[in-house]
Amino acid sequence: MDSFGSDFSSNSSSGKMDTGTIMEQVKVQIAVANAQELLQRMTDKCFKKCIGKPGSTLDNSEQKCIAMCMDRYMDAWNTVSRAYNSRLQRERARI
Amino acid sequence: MADFSSSFDMPSAGSSENAEAAELQRLIAVEQQKAQFQAQVHNFTDVCWDKCMDKPSSKLDSRTETCLVSCVERFIDTTLTITNRFTQMVQKGAH
């Protein structure tokens, strides 16, 4: 990807970014947005599951529940990702 | 440069920028598709978590895992069913 980008940048005017640099930034921004989405939804679900009547602090059991919930949410996310990917491949094979 | 542009029938001015822009567009389209996939996984996980998860435990048991996979499949089936039936309804002139 680096050599690919620099081949083009040798002809581009100064001040323009090369393809490689732009794509790196695009990927980073998408990854950041994805992580934010994950955390927002995870927080919503785990708050609902783990915190009953909100007290003055998060007690030990609530902390443990949150930690487990996070792990389970990511497990679930991965399972869903694999299932969706399988389905897409199956649908593509039918075309 | 002139030979290159005339053989590909592109405008002679800035043909290397055209190629660079086209390549960038293609790479961004690929990342966009990946991002759309991720967004769908977030949606499915959100819905299927509510359907399938009971109390957060130390591991994702096979019953829950099966439920998540089925959930994704049935959700997609539901989407297709609704799309198809709605199309029929519109074609028949229903309001």
mmCIF file with all atom_site columns, C-alpha atoms in Angstrom:
data_model
loop_
_atom_site.group_PDB
_atom_site.id
_atom_site.type_symbol
_atom_site.label_atom_id
_atom_site.label_alt_id
_atom_site.label_comp_id
_atom_site.label_asym_id
_atom_site.label_entity_id
_atom_site.label_seq_id
_atom_site.pdbx_PDB_ins_code
_atom_site.Cartn_x
_atom_site.Cartn_y
_atom_site.Cartn_z
_atom_site.occupancy
_atom_site.B_iso_or_equiv
_atom_site.pdbx_formal_charge
_atom_site.auth_seq_id
_atom_site.auth_comp_id
_atom_site.auth_asym_id
_atom_site.auth_atom_id
_atom_site.pdbx_PDB_model_num
ATOM 1   C CA . MET A 1 1  ? 0.000   0.000   0.000   1.00 0.00 ? 1  MET A CA 1
ATOM 2   C CA . ASP A 1 2  ? 2.862   2.407   0.785   1.00 0.00 ? 2  ASP A CA 1
ATOM 3   C CA . SER A 1 3  ? 4.625   2.015   -2.569  1.00 0.00 ? 3  SER A CA 1
ATOM 4   C CA . PHE A 1 4  ? 1.230   2.201   -4.259  1.00 0.00 ? 4  PHE A CA 1
ATOM 5   C CA . GLY A 1 5  ? 0.559   5.567   -2.652  1.00 0.00 ? 5  GLY A CA 1
ATOM 6   C CA . SER A 1 6  ? 3.994   7.015   -3.391  1.00 0.00 ? 6  SER A CA 1
ATOM 7   C CA . ASP A 1 7  ? 3.770   6.138   -7.100  1.00 0.00 ? 7  ASP A CA 1
ATOM 8   C CA . PHE A 1 8  ? 0.800   8.468   -7.384  1.00 0.00 ? 8  PHE A CA 1
ATOM 9   C CA . SER A 1 9  ? 2.132   11.144  -5.055  1.00 0.00 ? 9  SER A CA 1
ATOM 10  C CA . SER A 1 10 ? 5.203   11.691  -7.252  1.00 0.00 ? 10 SER A CA 1
ATOM 11  C CA . ASN A 1 11 ? 2.902   13.387  -9.801  1.00 0.00 ? 11 ASN A CA 1
ATOM 12  C CA . SER A 1 12 ? 0.564   15.160  -7.392  1.00 0.00 ? 12 SER A CA 1
ATOM 13  C CA . SER A 1 13 ? 0.949   18.819  -6.571  1.00 0.00 ? 13 SER A CA 1
ATOM 14  C CA . SER A 1 14 ? 2.379   19.801  -3.185  1.00 0.00 ? 14 SER A CA 1
ATOM 15  C CA . GLY A 1 15 ? -0.218  20.074  -0.407  1.00 0.00 ? 15 GLY A CA 1
ATOM 16  C CA . LYS A 1 16 ? -2.235  17.088  -1.683  1.00 0.00 ? 16 LYS A CA 1
ATOM 17  C CA . MET A 1 17 ? -2.134  13.897  0.403   1.00 0.00 ? 17 MET A CA 1
ATOM 18  C CA . ASP A 1 18 ? -1.318  10.599  -1.272  1.00 0.00 ? 18 ASP A CA 1
ATOM 19  C CA . THR A 1 19 ? -3.783  7.750   -1.491  1.00 0.00 ? 19 THR A CA 1
ATOM 20  C CA . GLY A 1 20 ? -2.049  5.709   1.217   1.00 0.00 ? 20 GLY A CA 1
ATOM 21  C CA . THR A 1 21 ? -2.177  8.500   3.802   1.00 0.00 ? 21 THR A CA 1
ATOM 22  C CA . ILE A 1 22 ? -5.816  9.297   3.032   1.00 0.00 ? 22 ILE A CA 1
ATOM 23  C CA . MET A 1 23 ? -6.856  5.641   3.300   1.00 0.00 ? 23 MET A CA 1
ATOM 24  C CA . GLU A 1 24 ? -5.010  5.268   6.618   1.00 0.00 ? 24 GLU A CA 1
ATOM 25  C CA . GLN A 1 25 ? -6.975  8.208   8.022   1.00 0.00 ? 25 GLN A CA 1
ATOM 26  C CA . VAL A 1 26 ? -10.258 6.871   6.613   1.00 0.00 ? 26 VAL A CA 1
ATOM 27  C CA . LYS A 1 27 ? -9.682  3.474   8.237   1.00 0.00 ? 27 LYS A CA 1
ATOM 28  C CA . VAL A 1 28 ? -8.766  5.011   11.592  1.00 0.00 ? 28 VAL A CA 1
ATOM 29  C CA . GLN A 1 29 ? -11.873 7.232   11.590  1.00 0.00 ? 29 GLN A CA 1
ATOM 30  C CA . ILE A 1 30 ? -14.117 4.290   10.747  1.00 0.00 ? 30 ILE A CA 1
ATOM 31  C CA . ALA A 1 31 ? -12.515 2.179   13.479  1.00 0.00 ? 31 ALA A CA 1
ATOM 32  C CA . VAL A 1 32 ? -12.999 4.949   16.053  1.00 0.00 ? 32 VAL A CA 1
ATOM 33  C CA . ALA A 1 33 ? -16.666 5.387   15.083  1.00 0.00 ? 33 ALA A CA 1
ATOM 34  C CA . ASN A 1 34 ? -17.168 1.626   15.321  1.00 0.00 ? 34 ASN A CA 1
ATOM 35  C CA . ALA A 1 35 ? -15.647 1.486   18.813  1.00 0.00 ? 35 ALA A CA 1
ATOM 36  C CA . GLN A 1 36 ? -17.840 4.390   19.951  1.00 0.00 ? 36 GLN A CA 1
ATOM 37  C CA . GLU A 1 37 ? -20.949 2.641   18.669  1.00 0.00 ? 37 GLU A CA 1
ATOM 38  C CA . LEU A 1 38 ? -19.950 -0.579  20.435  1.00 0.00 ? 38 LEU A CA 1
ATOM 39  C CA . LEU A 1 39 ? -19.341 1.174   23.762  1.00 0.00 ? 39 LEU A CA 1
ATOM 40  C CA . GLN A 1 40 ? -22.589 3.142   23.598  1.00 0.00 ? 40 GLN A CA 1
ATOM 41  C CA . ARG A 1 41 ? -24.732 0.056   22.972  1.00 0.00 ? 41 ARG A CA 1
ATOM 42  C CA . MET A 1 42 ? -22.774 -2.059  25.466  1.00 0.00 ? 42 MET A CA 1
ATOM 43  C CA . THR A 1 43 ? -23.231 0.593   28.150  1.00 0.00 ? 43 THR A CA 1
ATOM 44  C CA . ASP A 1 44 ? -26.968 0.716   27.490  1.00 0.00 ? 44 ASP A CA 1
ATOM 45  C CA . LYS A 1 45 ? -27.405 -3.060  27.711  1.00 0.00 ? 45 LYS A CA 1
ATOM 46  C CA . CYS A 1 46 ? -25.156 -3.587  30.711  1.00 0.00 ? 46 CYS A CA 1
ATOM 47  C CA . PHE A 1 47 ? -26.699 -0.758  32.678  1.00 0.00 ? 47 PHE A CA 1
ATOM 48  C CA . LYS A 1 48 ? -30.108 -2.328  32.127  1.00 0.00 ? 48 LYS A CA 1
ATOM 49  C CA . LYS A 1 49 ? -28.857 -5.795  33.108  1.00 0.00 ? 49 LYS A CA 1
ATOM 50  C CA . CYS A 1 50 ? -26.672 -4.929  36.080  1.00 0.00 ? 50 CYS A CA 1
ATOM 51  C CA . ILE A 1 51 ? -27.979 -1.861  37.851  1.00 0.00 ? 51 ILE A CA 1
ATOM 52  C CA . GLY A 1 52 ? -31.302 -2.279  39.591  1.00 0.00 ? 52 GLY A CA 1
ATOM 53  C CA . LYS A 1 53 ? -32.190 0.591   41.861  1.00 0.00 ? 53 LYS A CA 1
ATOM 54  C CA . PRO A 1 54 ? -29.343 3.122   41.388  1.00 0.00 ? 54 PRO A CA 1
ATOM 55  C CA . GLY A 1 55 ? -27.521 3.657   44.699  1.00 0.00 ? 55 GLY A CA 1
ATOM 56  C CA . SER A 1 56 ? -24.944 6.195   45.741  1.00 0.00 ? 56 SER A CA 1
ATOM 57  C CA . THR A 1 57 ? -22.062 4.164   44.232  1.00 0.00 ? 57 THR A CA 1
ATOM 58  C CA . LEU A 1 58 ? -21.542 1.077   42.097  1.00 0.00 ? 58 LEU A CA 1
ATOM 59  C CA . ASP A 1 59 ? -21.177 -1.765  44.590  1.00 0.00 ? 59 ASP A CA 1
ATOM 60  C CA . ASN A 1 60 ? -18.932 -4.824  44.106  1.00 0.00 ? 60 ASN A CA 1
ATOM 61  C CA . SER A 1 61 ? -21.604 -7.050  42.627  1.00 0.00 ? 61 SER A CA 1
ATOM 62  C CA . GLU A 1 62 ? -22.575 -4.353  40.133  1.00 0.00 ? 62 GLU A CA 1
ATOM 63  C CA . GLN A 1 63 ? -18.920 -3.882  39.126  1.00 0.00 ? 63 GLN A CA 1
ATOM 64  C CA . LYS A 1 64 ? -18.503 -7.638  38.602  1.00 0.00 ? 64 LYS A CA 1
ATOM 65  C CA . CYS A 1 65 ? -21.737 -7.820  36.651  1.00 0.00 ? 65 CYS A CA 1
ATOM 66  C CA . ILE A 1 66 ? -20.614 -4.966  34.374  1.00 0.00 ? 66 ILE A CA 1
ATOM 67  C CA . ALA A 1 67 ? -17.269 -6.684  33.684  1.00 0.00 ? 67 ALA A CA 1
ATOM 68  C CA . MET A 1 68 ? -18.966 -9.992  32.828  1.00 0.00 ? 68 MET A CA 1
ATOM 69  C CA . CYS A 1 69 ? -21.616 -8.218  30.781  1.00 0.00 ? 69 CYS A CA 1
ATOM 70  C CA . MET A 1 70 ? -18.944 -6.465  28.691  1.00 0.00 ? 70 MET A CA 1
ATOM 71  C CA . ASP A 1 71 ? -17.257 -9.785  27.914  1.00 0.00 ? 71 ASP A CA 1
ATOM 72  C CA . ARG A 1 72 ? -20.579 -11.411 27.040  1.00 0.00 ? 72 ARG A CA 1
ATOM 73  C CA . TYR A 1 73 ? -21.599 -8.481  24.865  1.00 0.00 ? 73 TYR A CA 1
ATOM 74  C CA . MET A 1 74 ? -18.395 -8.750  22.852  1.00 0.00 ? 74 MET A CA 1
ATOM 75  C CA . ASP A 1 75 ? -18.864 -12.535 22.580  1.00 0.00 ? 75 ASP A CA 1
ATOM 76  C CA . ALA A 1 76 ? -22.391 -11.906 21.329  1.00 0.00 ? 76 ALA A CA 1
ATOM 77  C CA . TRP A 1 77 ? -21.140 -9.293  18.859  1.00 0.00 ? 77 TRP A CA 1
ATOM 78  C CA . ASN A 1 78 ? -18.616 -11.746 17.434  1.00 0.00 ? 78 ASN A CA 1
ATOM 79  C CA . THR A 1 79 ? -21.215 -14.510 17.192  1.00 0.00 ? 79 THR A CA 1
ATOM 80  C CA . VAL A 1 80 ? -23.619 -12.182 15.364  1.00 0.00 ? 80 VAL A CA 1
ATOM 81  C CA . SER A 1 81 ? -20.829 -11.002 13.055  1.00 0.00 ? 81 SER A CA 1
ATOM 82  C CA . ARG A 1 82 ? -19.983 -14.589 12.074  1.00 0.00 ? 82 ARG A CA 1
ATOM 83  C CA . ALA A 1 83 ? -23.652 -15.506 11.580  1.00 0.00 ? 83 ALA A CA 1
ATOM 84  C CA . TYR A 1 84 ? -24.308 -12.448 9.413   1.00 0.00 ? 84 TYR A CA 1
ATOM 85  C CA . ASN A 1 85 ? -21.180 -13.082 7.355   1.00 0.00 ? 85 ASN A CA 1
ATOM 86  C CA . SER A 1 86 ? -22.203 -16.718 6.782   1.00 0.00 ? 86 SER A CA 1
ATOM 87  C CA . ARG A 1 87 ? -25.669 -15.655 5.665   1.00 0.00 ? 87 ARG A CA 1
ATOM 88  C CA . LEU A 1 88 ? -24.256 -13.065 3.237   1.00 0.00 ? 88 LEU A CA 1
ATOM 89  C CA . GLN A 1 89 ? -21.931 -15.663 1.716   1.00 0.00 ? 89 GLN A CA 1
ATOM 90  C CA . ARG A 1 90 ? -24.790 -18.128 1.390   1.00 0.00 ? 90 ARG A CA 1
ATOM 91  C CA . GLU A 1 91 ? -26.967 -15.516 -0.331  1.00 0.00 ? 91 GLU A CA 1
ATOM 92  C CA . ARG A 1 92 ? -24.124 -14.580 -2.710  1.00 0.00 ? 92 ARG A CA 1
ATOM 93  C CA . ALA A 1 93 ? -23.606 -18.243 -3.614  1.00 0.00 ? 93 ALA A CA 1
ATOM 94  C CA . ARG A 1 94 ? -27.241 -18.452 -4.709  1.00 0.00 ? 94 ARG A CA 1
ATOM 95  C CA . ILE A 1 95 ? -26.940 -15.618 -7.218  1.00 0.00 ? 95 ILE A CA 1
ATOM 96  C CA . MET B 2 1  ? 1.755   11.441  -20.335 1.00 0.00 ? 1  MET B CA 1
ATOM 97  C CA . ALA B 2 2  ? 0.023   12.445  -23.587 1.00 0.00 ? 2  ALA B CA 1
ATOM 98  C CA . ASP B 2 3  ? 0.422   8.893   -24.971 1.00 0.00 ? 3  ASP B CA 1
ATOM 99  C CA . PHE B 2 4  ? -0.995  7.435   -21.785 1.00 0.00 ? 4  PHE B CA 1
ATOM 100 C CA . SER B 2 5  ? -4.089  9.637   -21.816 1.00 0.00 ? 5  SER B CA 1
ATOM 101 C CA . SER B 2 6  ? -4.828  9.263   -25.538 1.00 0.00 ? 6  SER B CA 1
ATOM 102 C CA . SER B 2 7  ? -4.629  5.461   -25.459 1.00 0.00 ? 7  SER B CA 1
ATOM 103 C CA . PHE B 2 8  ? -7.201  5.369   -22.640 1.00 0.00 ? 8  PHE B CA 1
ATOM 104 C CA . ASP B 2 9  ? -9.392  8.032   -24.230 1.00 0.00 ? 9  ASP B CA 1
ATOM 105 C CA . MET B 2 10 ? -9.365  10.208  -21.104 1.00 0.00 ? 10 MET B CA 1
ATOM 106 C CA . PRO B 2 11 ? -9.041  13.991  -21.002 1.00 0.00 ? 11 PRO B CA 1
ATOM 107 C CA . SER B 2 12 ? -5.345  14.760  -21.405 1.00 0.00 ? 12 SER B CA 1
ATOM 108 C CA . ALA B 2 13 ? -5.160  17.304  -18.586 1.00 0.00 ? 13 ALA B CA 1
ATOM 109 C CA . GLY B 2 14 ? -4.608  15.715  -15.132 1.00 0.00 ? 14 GLY B CA 1
ATOM 110 C CA . SER B 2 15 ? -5.000  12.091  -16.205 1.00 0.00 ? 15 SER B CA 1
ATOM 111 C CA . SER B 2 16 ? -2.814  10.906  -13.336 1.00 0.00 ? 16 SER B CA 1
ATOM 112 C CA . GLU B 2 17 ? -5.101  12.766  -10.934 1.00 0.00 ? 17 GLU B CA 1
ATOM 113 C CA . ASN B 2 18 ? -8.106  11.072  -12.554 1.00 0.00 ? 18 ASN B CA 1
ATOM 114 C CA . ALA B 2 19 ? -6.530  7.666   -12.022 1.00 0.00 ? 19 ALA B CA 1
ATOM 115 C CA . GLU B 2 20 ? -5.636  8.568   -8.441  1.00 0.00 ? 20 GLU B CA 1
ATOM 116 C CA . ALA B 2 21 ? -9.148  9.854   -7.708  1.00 0.00 ? 21 ALA B CA 1
ATOM 117 C CA . ALA B 2 22 ? -10.751 6.762   -9.267  1.00 0.00 ? 22 ALA B CA 1
ATOM 118 C CA . GLU B 2 23 ? -8.543  4.450   -7.213  1.00 0.00 ? 23 GLU B CA 1
ATOM 119 C CA . LEU B 2 24 ? -9.310  6.420   -4.061  1.00 0.00 ? 24 LEU B CA 1
ATOM 120 C CA . GLN B 2 25 ? -13.026 6.181   -4.799  1.00 0.00 ? 25 GLN B CA 1
ATOM 121 C CA . ARG B 2 26 ? -12.733 2.418   -5.194  1.00 0.00 ? 26 ARG B CA 1
ATOM 122 C CA . LEU B 2 27 ? -10.791 1.978   -1.939  1.00 0.00 ? 27 LEU B CA 1
ATOM 123 C CA . ILE B 2 28 ? -13.233 4.181   -0.036  1.00 0.00 ? 28 ILE B CA 1
ATOM 124 C CA . ALA B 2 29 ? -16.171 2.205   -1.453  1.00 0.00 ? 29 ALA B CA 1
ATOM 125 C CA . VAL B 2 30 ? -14.592 -0.964  -0.051  1.00 0.00 ? 30 VAL B CA 1
ATOM 126 C CA . GLU B 2 31 ? -14.221 0.602   3.404   1.00 0.00 ? 31 GLU B CA 1
ATOM 127 C CA . GLN B 2 32 ? -17.787 1.905   3.220   1.00 0.00 ? 32 GLN B CA 1
ATOM 128 C CA . GLN B 2 33 ? -19.071 -1.584  2.573   1.00 0.00 ? 33 GLN B CA 1
ATOM 129 C CA . LYS B 2 34 ? -17.131 -2.898  5.582   1.00 0.00 ? 34 LYS B CA 1
ATOM 130 C CA . ALA B 2 35 ? -18.553 -0.073  7.710   1.00 0.00 ? 35 ALA B CA 1
ATOM 131 C CA . GLN B 2 36 ? -22.110 -0.902  6.598   1.00 0.00 ? 36 GLN B CA 1
ATOM 132 C CA . PHE B 2 37 ? -21.535 -4.513  7.617   1.00 0.00 ? 37 PHE B CA 1
ATOM 133 C CA . GLN B 2 38 ? -20.317 -3.387  11.055  1.00 0.00 ? 38 GLN B CA 1
ATOM 134 C CA . ALA B 2 39 ? -23.359 -1.105  11.462  1.00 0.00 ? 39 ALA B CA 1
ATOM 135 C CA . GLN B 2 40 ? -25.694 -4.032  10.720  1.00 0.00 ? 40 GLN B CA 1
ATOM 136 C CA . VAL B 2 41 ? -23.873 -6.224  13.238  1.00 0.00 ? 41 VAL B CA 1
ATOM 137 C CA . HIS B 2 42 ? -24.444 -3.506  15.866  1.00 0.00 ? 42 HIS B CA 1
ATOM 138 C CA . ASN B 2 43 ? -28.178 -3.463  15.057  1.00 0.00 ? 43 ASN B CA 1
ATOM 139 C CA . PHE B 2 44 ? -28.556 -7.262  15.104  1.00 0.00 ? 44 PHE B CA 1
ATOM 140 C CA . THR B 2 45 ? -26.563 -7.590  18.329  1.00 0.00 ? 45 THR B CA 1
ATOM 141 C CA . ASP B 2 46 ? -28.776 -4.947  19.950  1.00 0.00 ? 46 ASP B CA 1
ATOM 142 C CA . VAL B 2 47 ? -32.002 -6.722  19.025  1.00 0.00 ? 47 VAL B CA 1
ATOM 143 C CA . CYS B 2 48 ? -30.769 -10.278 19.592  1.00 0.00 ? 48 CYS B CA 1
ATOM 144 C CA . TRP B 2 49 ? -29.202 -9.514  22.969  1.00 0.00 ? 49 TRP B CA 1
ATOM 145 C CA . ASP B 2 50 ? -32.666 -8.643  24.264  1.00 0.00 ? 50 ASP B CA 1
ATOM 146 C CA . LYS B 2 51 ? -34.114 -11.833 22.772  1.00 0.00 ? 51 LYS B CA 1
ATOM 147 C CA . CYS B 2 52 ? -31.405 -14.271 23.822  1.00 0.00 ? 52 CYS B CA 1
ATOM 148 C CA . MET B 2 53 ? -29.433 -13.160 26.868  1.00 0.00 ? 53 MET B CA 1
ATOM 149 C CA . ASP B 2 54 ? -30.627 -13.926 30.369  1.00 0.00 ? 54 ASP B CA 1
ATOM 150 C CA . LYS B 2 55 ? -28.382 -13.175 33.317  1.00 0.00 ? 55 LYS B CA 1
ATOM 151 C CA . PRO B 2 56 ? -24.798 -12.374 32.255  1.00 0.00 ? 56 PRO B CA 1
ATOM 152 C CA . SER B 2 57 ? -22.671 -15.418 33.055  1.00 0.00 ? 57 SER B CA 1
ATOM 153 C CA . SER B 2 58 ? -18.975 -16.246 32.925  1.00 0.00 ? 58 SER B CA 1
ATOM 154 C CA . LYS B 2 59 ? -19.299 -17.756 29.462  1.00 0.00 ? 59 LYS B CA 1
ATOM 155 C CA . LEU B 2 60 ? -21.589 -17.701 26.426  1.00 0.00 ? 60 LEU B CA 1
ATOM 156 C CA . ASP B 2 61 ? -23.317 -21.100 26.640  1.00 0.00 ? 61 ASP B CA 1
ATOM 157 C CA . SER B 2 62 ? -24.247 -23.021 23.502  1.00 0.00 ? 62 SER B CA 1
ATOM 158 C CA . ARG B 2 63 ? -27.986 -22.440 23.981  1.00 0.00 ? 63 ARG B CA 1
ATOM 159 C CA . THR B 2 64 ? -27.479 -18.670 23.933  1.00 0.00 ? 64 THR B CA 1
ATOM 160 C CA . GLU B 2 65 ? -25.059 -18.914 21.010  1.00 0.00 ? 65 GLU B CA 1
ATOM 161 C CA . THR B 2 66 ? -27.596 -20.923 18.990  1.00 0.00 ? 66 THR B CA 1
ATOM 162 C CA . CYS B 2 67 ? -30.278 -18.391 19.859  1.00 0.00 ? 67 CYS B CA 1
ATOM 163 C CA . LEU B 2 68 ? -28.102 -15.516 18.615  1.00 0.00 ? 68 LEU B CA 1
ATOM 164 C CA . VAL B 2 69 ? -27.379 -17.256 15.303  1.00 0.00 ? 69 VAL B CA 1
ATOM 165 C CA . SER B 2 70 ? -31.060 -18.119 14.796  1.00 0.00 ? 70 SER B CA 1
ATOM 166 C CA . CYS B 2 71 ? -32.013 -14.580 15.720  1.00 0.00 ? 71 CYS B CA 1
ATOM 167 C CA . VAL B 2 72 ? -29.830 -13.111 12.968  1.00 0.00 ? 72 VAL B CA 1
ATOM 168 C CA . GLU B 2 73 ? -31.160 -15.572 10.387  1.00 0.00 ? 73 GLU B CA 1
ATOM 169 C CA . ARG B 2 74 ? -34.830 -15.049 11.341  1.00 0.00 ? 74 ARG B CA 1
ATOM 170 C CA . PHE B 2 75 ? -34.407 -11.273 11.432  1.00 0.00 ? 75 PHE B CA 1
ATOM 171 C CA . ILE B 2 76 ? -33.065 -11.326 7.872   1.00 0.00 ? 76 ILE B CA 1
ATOM 172 C CA . ASP B 2 77 ? -35.879 -13.699 6.836   1.00 0.00 ? 77 ASP B CA 1
ATOM 173 C CA . THR B 2 78 ? -38.386 -11.289 8.390   1.00 0.00 ? 78 THR B CA 1
ATOM 174 C CA . THR B 2 79 ? -36.864 -8.372  6.496   1.00 0.00 ? 79 THR B CA 1
ATOM 175 C CA . LEU B 2 80 ? -37.117 -10.278 3.212   1.00 0.00 ? 80 LEU B CA 1
ATOM 176 C CA . THR B 2 81 ? -40.692 -11.404 3.944   1.00 0.00 ? 81 THR B CA 1
ATOM 177 C CA . ILE B 2 82 ? -41.785 -7.866  4.710   1.00 0.00 ? 82 ILE B CA 1
ATOM 178 C CA . THR B 2 83 ? -40.027 -6.439  1.646   1.00 0.00 ? 83 THR B CA 1
ATOM 179 C CA . ASN B 2 84 ? -41.574 -9.019  -0.678  1.00 0.00 ? 84 ASN B CA 1
ATOM 180 C CA . ARG B 2 85 ? -45.096 -8.755  0.730   1.00 0.00 ? 85 ARG B CA 1
ATOM 181 C CA . PHE B 2 86 ? -44.976 -4.968  0.781   1.00 0.00 ? 86 PHE B CA 1
ATOM 182 C CA . THR B 2 87 ? -43.867 -4.958  -2.863  1.00 0.00 ? 87 THR B CA 1
ATOM 183 C CA . GLN B 2 88 ? -46.864 -7.155  -3.733  1.00 0.00 ? 88 GLN B CA 1
ATOM 184 C CA . MET B 2 89 ? -49.183 -4.854  -1.810  1.00 0.00 ? 89 MET B CA 1
ATOM 185 C CA . VAL B 2 90 ? -47.906 -1.789  -3.645  1.00 0.00 ? 90 VAL B CA 1
ATOM 186 C CA . GLN B 2 91 ? -48.173 -3.534  -7.009  1.00 0.00 ? 91 GLN B CA 1
ATOM 187 C CA . LYS B 2 92 ? -51.789 -4.432  -6.266  1.00 0.00 ? 92 LYS B CA 1
ATOM 188 C CA . GLY B 2 93 ? -52.486 -0.759  -5.587  1.00 0.00 ? 93 GLY B CA 1
ATOM 189 C CA . ALA B 2 94 ? -53.029 -1.020  -1.838  1.00 0.00 ? 94 ALA B CA 1
ATOM 190 C CA . HIS B 2 95 ? -52.577 2.196   0.123   1.00 0.00 ? 95 HIS B CA 1
#
